CSV table of C-alpha atoms in Angstrom, one decimal:
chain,number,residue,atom,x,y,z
A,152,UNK,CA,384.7,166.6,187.3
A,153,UNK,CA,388.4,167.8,186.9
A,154,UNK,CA,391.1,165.3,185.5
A,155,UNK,CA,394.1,167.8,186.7
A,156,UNK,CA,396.7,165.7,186.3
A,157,UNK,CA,399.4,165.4,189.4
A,158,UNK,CA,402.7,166.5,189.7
A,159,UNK,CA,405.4,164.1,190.1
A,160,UNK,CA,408.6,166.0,191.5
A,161,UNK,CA,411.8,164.1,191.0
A,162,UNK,CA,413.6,164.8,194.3
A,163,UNK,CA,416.1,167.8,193.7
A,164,UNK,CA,415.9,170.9,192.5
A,165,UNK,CA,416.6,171.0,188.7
A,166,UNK,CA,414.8,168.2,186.6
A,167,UNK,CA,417.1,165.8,184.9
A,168,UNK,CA,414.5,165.4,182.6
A,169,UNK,CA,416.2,166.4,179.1
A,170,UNK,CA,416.5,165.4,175.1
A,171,UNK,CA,420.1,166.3,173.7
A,172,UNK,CA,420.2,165.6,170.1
A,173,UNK,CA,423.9,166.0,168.7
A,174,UNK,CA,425.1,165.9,165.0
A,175,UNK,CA,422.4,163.7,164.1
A,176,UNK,CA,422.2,161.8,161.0
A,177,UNK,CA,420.5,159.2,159.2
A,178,UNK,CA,420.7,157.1,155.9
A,179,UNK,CA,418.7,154.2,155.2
A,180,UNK,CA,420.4,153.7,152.0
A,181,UNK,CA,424.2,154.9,151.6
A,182,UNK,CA,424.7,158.2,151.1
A,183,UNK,CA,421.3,159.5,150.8
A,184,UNK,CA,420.7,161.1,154.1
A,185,UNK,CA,417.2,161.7,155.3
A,186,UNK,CA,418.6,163.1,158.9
A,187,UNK,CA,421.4,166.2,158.2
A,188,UNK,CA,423.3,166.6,161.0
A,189,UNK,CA,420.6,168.0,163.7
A,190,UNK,CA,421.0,169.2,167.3
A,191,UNK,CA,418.9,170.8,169.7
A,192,UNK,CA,417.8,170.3,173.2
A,193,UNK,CA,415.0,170.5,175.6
A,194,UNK,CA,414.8,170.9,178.6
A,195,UNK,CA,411.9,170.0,181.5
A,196,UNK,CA,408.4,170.9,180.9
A,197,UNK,CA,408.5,172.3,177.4
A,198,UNK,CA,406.1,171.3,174.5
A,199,UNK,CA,407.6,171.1,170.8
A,200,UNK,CA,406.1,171.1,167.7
A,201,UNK,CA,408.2,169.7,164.8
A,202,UNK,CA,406.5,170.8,161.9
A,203,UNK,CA,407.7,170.5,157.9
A,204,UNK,CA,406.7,168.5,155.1
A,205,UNK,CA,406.4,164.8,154.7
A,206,UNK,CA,409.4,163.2,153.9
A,207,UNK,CA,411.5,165.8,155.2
A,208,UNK,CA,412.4,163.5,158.3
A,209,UNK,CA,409.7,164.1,161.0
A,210,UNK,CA,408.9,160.9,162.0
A,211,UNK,CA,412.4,159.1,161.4
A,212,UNK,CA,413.8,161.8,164.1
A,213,UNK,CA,411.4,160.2,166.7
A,214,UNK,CA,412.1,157.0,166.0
A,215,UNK,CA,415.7,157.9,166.2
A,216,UNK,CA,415.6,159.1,169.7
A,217,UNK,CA,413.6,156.0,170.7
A,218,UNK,CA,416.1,154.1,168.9
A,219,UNK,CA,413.2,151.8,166.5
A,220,UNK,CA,415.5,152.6,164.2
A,221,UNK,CA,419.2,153.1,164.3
A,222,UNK,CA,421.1,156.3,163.7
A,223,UNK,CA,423.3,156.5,161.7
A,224,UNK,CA,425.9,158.9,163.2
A,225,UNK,CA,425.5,161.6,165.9
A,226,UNK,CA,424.2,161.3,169.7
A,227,UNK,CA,420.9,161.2,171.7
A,228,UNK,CA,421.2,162.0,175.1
A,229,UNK,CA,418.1,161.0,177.3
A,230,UNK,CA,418.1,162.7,180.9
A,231,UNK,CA,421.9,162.3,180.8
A,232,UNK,CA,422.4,159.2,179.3
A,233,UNK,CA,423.6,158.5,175.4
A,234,UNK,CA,421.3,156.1,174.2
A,235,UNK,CA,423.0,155.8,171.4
A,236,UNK,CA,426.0,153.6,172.8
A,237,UNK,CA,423.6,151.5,174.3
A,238,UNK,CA,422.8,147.7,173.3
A,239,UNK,CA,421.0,144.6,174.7
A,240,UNK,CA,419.8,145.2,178.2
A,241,UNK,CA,421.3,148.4,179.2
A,242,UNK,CA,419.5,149.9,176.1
A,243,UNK,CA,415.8,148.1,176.9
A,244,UNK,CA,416.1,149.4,180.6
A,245,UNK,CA,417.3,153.3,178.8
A,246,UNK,CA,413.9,152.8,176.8
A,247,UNK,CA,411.8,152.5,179.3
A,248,UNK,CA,412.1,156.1,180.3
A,249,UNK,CA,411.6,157.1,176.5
A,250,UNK,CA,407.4,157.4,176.1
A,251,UNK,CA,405.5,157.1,172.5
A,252,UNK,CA,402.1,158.2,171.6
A,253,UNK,CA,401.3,156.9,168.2
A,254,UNK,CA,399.3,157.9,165.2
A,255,UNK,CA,397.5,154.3,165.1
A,256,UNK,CA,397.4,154.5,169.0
A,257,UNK,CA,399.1,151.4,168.9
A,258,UNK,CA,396.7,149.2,171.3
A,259,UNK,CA,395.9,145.4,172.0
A,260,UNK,CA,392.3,145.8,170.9
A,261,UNK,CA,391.7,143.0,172.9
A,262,UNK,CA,392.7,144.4,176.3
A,263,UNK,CA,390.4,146.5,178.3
A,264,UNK,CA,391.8,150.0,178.9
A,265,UNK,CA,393.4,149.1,182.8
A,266,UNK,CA,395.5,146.1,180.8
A,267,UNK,CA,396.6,148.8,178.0
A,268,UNK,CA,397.9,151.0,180.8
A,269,UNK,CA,399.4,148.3,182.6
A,270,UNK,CA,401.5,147.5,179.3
A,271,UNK,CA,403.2,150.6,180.4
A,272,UNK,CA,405.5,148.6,183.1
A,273,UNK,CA,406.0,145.6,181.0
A,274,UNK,CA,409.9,146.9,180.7
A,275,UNK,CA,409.9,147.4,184.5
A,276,UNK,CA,409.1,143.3,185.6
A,277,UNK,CA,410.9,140.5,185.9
A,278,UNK,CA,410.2,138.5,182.3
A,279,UNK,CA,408.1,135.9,184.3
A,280,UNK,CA,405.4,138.2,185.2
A,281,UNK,CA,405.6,140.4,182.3
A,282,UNK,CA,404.6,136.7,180.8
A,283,UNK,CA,401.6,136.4,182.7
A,284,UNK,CA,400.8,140.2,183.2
A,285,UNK,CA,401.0,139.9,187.1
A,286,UNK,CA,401.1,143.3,188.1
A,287,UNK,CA,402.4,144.2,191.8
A,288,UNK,CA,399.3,146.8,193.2
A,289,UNK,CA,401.1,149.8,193.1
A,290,UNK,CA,401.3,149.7,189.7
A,291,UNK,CA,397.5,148.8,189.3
A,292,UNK,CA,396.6,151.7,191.5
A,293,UNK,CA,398.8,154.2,189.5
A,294,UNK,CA,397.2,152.4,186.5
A,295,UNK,CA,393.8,153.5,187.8
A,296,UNK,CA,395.0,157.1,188.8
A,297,UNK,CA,396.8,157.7,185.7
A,298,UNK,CA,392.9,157.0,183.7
A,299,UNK,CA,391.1,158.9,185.5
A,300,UNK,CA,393.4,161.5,185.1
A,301,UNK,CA,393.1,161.6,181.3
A,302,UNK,CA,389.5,161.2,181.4
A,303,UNK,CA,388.5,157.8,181.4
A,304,UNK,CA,387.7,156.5,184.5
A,305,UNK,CA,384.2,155.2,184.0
A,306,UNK,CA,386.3,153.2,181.0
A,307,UNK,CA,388.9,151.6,183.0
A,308,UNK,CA,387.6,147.9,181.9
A,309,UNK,CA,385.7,148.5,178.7
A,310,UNK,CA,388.1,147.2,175.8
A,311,UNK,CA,390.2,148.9,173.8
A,312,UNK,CA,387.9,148.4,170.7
A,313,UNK,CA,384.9,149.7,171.9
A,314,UNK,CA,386.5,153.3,172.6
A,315,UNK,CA,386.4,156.4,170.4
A,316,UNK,CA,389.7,157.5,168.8
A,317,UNK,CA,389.8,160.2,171.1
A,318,UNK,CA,389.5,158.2,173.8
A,319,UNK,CA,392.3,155.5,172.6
A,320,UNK,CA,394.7,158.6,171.9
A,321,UNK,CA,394.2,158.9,175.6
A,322,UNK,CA,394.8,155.5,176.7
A,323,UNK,CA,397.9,155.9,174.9
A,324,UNK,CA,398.8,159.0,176.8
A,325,UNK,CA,398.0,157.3,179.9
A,326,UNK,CA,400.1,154.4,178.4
A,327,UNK,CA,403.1,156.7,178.0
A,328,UNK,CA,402.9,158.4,181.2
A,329,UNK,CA,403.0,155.1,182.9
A,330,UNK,CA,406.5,154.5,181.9
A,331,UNK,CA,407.7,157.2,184.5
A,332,UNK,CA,409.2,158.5,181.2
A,333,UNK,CA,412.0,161.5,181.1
A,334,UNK,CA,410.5,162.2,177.3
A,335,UNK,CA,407.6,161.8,175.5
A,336,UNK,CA,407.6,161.8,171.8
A,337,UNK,CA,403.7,161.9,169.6
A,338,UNK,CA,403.9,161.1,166.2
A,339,UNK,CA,401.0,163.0,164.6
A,340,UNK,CA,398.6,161.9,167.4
A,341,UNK,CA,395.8,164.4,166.0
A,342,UNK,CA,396.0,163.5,162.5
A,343,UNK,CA,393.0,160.9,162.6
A,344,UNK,CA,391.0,162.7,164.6
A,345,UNK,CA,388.3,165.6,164.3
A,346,UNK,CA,389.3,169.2,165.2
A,347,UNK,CA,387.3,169.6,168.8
A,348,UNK,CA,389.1,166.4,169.7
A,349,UNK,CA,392.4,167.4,168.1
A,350,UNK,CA,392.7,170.2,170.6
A,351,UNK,CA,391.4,168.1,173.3
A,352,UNK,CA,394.3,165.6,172.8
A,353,UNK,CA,397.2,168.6,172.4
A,354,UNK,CA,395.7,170.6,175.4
A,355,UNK,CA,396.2,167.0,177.4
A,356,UNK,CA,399.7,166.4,175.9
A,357,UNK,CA,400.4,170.4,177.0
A,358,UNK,CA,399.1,169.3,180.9
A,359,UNK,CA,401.4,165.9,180.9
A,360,UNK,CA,404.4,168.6,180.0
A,361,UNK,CA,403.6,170.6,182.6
A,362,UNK,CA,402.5,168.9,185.6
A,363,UNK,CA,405.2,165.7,185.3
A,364,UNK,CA,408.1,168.7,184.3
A,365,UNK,CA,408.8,165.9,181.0
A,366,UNK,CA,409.6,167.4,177.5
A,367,UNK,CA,407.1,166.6,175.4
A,368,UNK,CA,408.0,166.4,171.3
A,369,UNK,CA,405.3,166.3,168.9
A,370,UNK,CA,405.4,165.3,165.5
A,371,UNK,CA,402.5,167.1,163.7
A,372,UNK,CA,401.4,168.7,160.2
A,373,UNK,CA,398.8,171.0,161.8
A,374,UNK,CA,400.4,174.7,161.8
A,375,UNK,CA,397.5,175.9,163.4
A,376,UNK,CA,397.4,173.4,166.3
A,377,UNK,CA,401.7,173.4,166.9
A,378,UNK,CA,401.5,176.8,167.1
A,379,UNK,CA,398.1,177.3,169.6
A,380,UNK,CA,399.3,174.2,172.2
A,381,UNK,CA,403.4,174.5,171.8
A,382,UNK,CA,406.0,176.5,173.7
A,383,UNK,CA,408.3,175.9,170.7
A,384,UNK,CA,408.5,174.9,167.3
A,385,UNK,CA,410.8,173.4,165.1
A,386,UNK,CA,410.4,173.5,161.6
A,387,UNK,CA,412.3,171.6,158.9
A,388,UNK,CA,412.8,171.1,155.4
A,389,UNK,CA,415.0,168.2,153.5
A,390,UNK,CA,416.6,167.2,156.6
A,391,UNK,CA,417.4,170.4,158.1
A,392,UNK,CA,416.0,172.4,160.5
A,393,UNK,CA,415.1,175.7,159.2
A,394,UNK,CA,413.3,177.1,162.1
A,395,UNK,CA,413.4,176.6,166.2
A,396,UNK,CA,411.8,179.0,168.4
A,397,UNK,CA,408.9,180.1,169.6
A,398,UNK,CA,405.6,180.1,168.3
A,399,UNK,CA,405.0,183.7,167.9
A,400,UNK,CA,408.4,184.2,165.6
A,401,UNK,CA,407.1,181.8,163.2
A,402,UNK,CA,406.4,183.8,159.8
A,403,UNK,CA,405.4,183.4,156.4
A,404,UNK,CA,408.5,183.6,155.9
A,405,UNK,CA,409.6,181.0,157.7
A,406,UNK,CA,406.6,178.8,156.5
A,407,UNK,CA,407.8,179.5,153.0
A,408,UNK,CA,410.8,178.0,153.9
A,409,UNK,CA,409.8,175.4,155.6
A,410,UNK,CA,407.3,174.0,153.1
A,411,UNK,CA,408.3,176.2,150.2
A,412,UNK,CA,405.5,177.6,147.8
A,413,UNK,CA,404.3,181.1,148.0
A,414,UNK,CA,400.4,180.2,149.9
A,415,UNK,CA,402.1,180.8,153.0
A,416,UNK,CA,402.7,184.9,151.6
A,417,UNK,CA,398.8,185.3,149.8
């Protein structure tokens, strides 16, 4: 049975779908920056790889751009929009559009998979029925669609805590997708999981890309995988960025420098 999943055009003829990241920086303590001024951009239906060692700032750019955590200077500029002046409500409705596929996964165990999906659209409804999880149908339909579409249609009401970690990683894709996002960021969304199912989860991330036109950035230590599934990758080191292009530039070399150590050379 095929899960291709369907396009979803946005009306005109160039996708405002975009990531701007400007001069970005970030401290959590004064002075010791963990984020050295970084920019790049994406654009549409491109996959990226961010690659480089832990601690080198990975997962505190993502939760940058999806504002968990604040910058500290620079700007992030989502489909147009710099989410970094934003506050209260005008930056909750900006995060709505911003999707996030997690390591944990990041479910209510509790919930069947339909209700995990659903919690997608929480950000879209009036408090009321976000409250009492009253979902109008349309969004129950899509709901539906959208797992099926990654796979899981037979699971649609089992719970969360009865799936596989494959299978979660794809409620959480569905989850994401839900939003109607202009971005999707995955941090490490492979590295719990075994190798046929690793490449099972990036070839699915590669589709969302592709058929809803979204840049998709992914966070992940795998080489190997980043550099199978991505159109581009981005490598840093201590803050910087020390690599962005395509996979097929990517060299020792630049592995060395990346992660530093002379394996990458043997």
């Amino acid at each position: 049975m095929s899960h291709a999943i369907s396009k979803n055009h946005n009306g005109n003829g160039d996708s405002p779908r975009s990531l701007f990241v400007e001069n970005l920086e970030k401290a959590y303590t004064k002075g010791n920056l963990i984020l050295k001024g970084l920019t790049f951009e994406v654009h549409g239906e491109t996959t990226v790889g961010i690659i480089g060692p832990s601690g080198t700032g990975k997962s505190t750019l993502l939760r940058c751009i999806n504002r968990l955590i604040e910058p500290t200077s620079g700007k992030i500029i989502v489909a147009g929009q710099d989410i970094t002046s934003l506050s209260g409500t005008r930056l909750r409705l900006a995060r709505r559009h911003i999707g996030m596929v997690f390591q944990e996964f990041n479910l209510v165990e509790r919930l069947s998979v339909i209700e995990n999906v659903l919690c997608g659209r929480l950000g879209y409804l009036p408090s009321w029925r976000a409250w009492l999880r009253k979902f109008p149908q349309e969004d129950i339909n899509q709901a539906f669609k959208l797992i099926d579409q990654v796979g899981l249609g037979e699971f649609a009401t089992q719970r969360a805590d009865s799936l596989s970690g494959g299978q979660r990683q794809r409620v959480g894709i569905a989850r994401a997708m839900m939003q109607n996002p202009d971005v999707i960021m995955a941090d490490e969304p492979t590295s719990s999981l075994d190798p046929k199912t690793s490449v099972e989860i990036m070839e699915l991330l590669k589709q969302v890309s592709a058929t809803q036109h979204i840049p998709v950035l992914i966070n992940i230590h795998d080489v190997n995988l980043a550099q199978r599934f991505c159109d581009r990758i981005i490598g840093m080191s201590q803050g910087h960025i020390v690599f962005d292009g395509p996979p097929s530039e990517l060299s020792p070399e630049h592995l060395k420098q990346i992660y530093g150590g002379e394996d990458w050379l043997a």
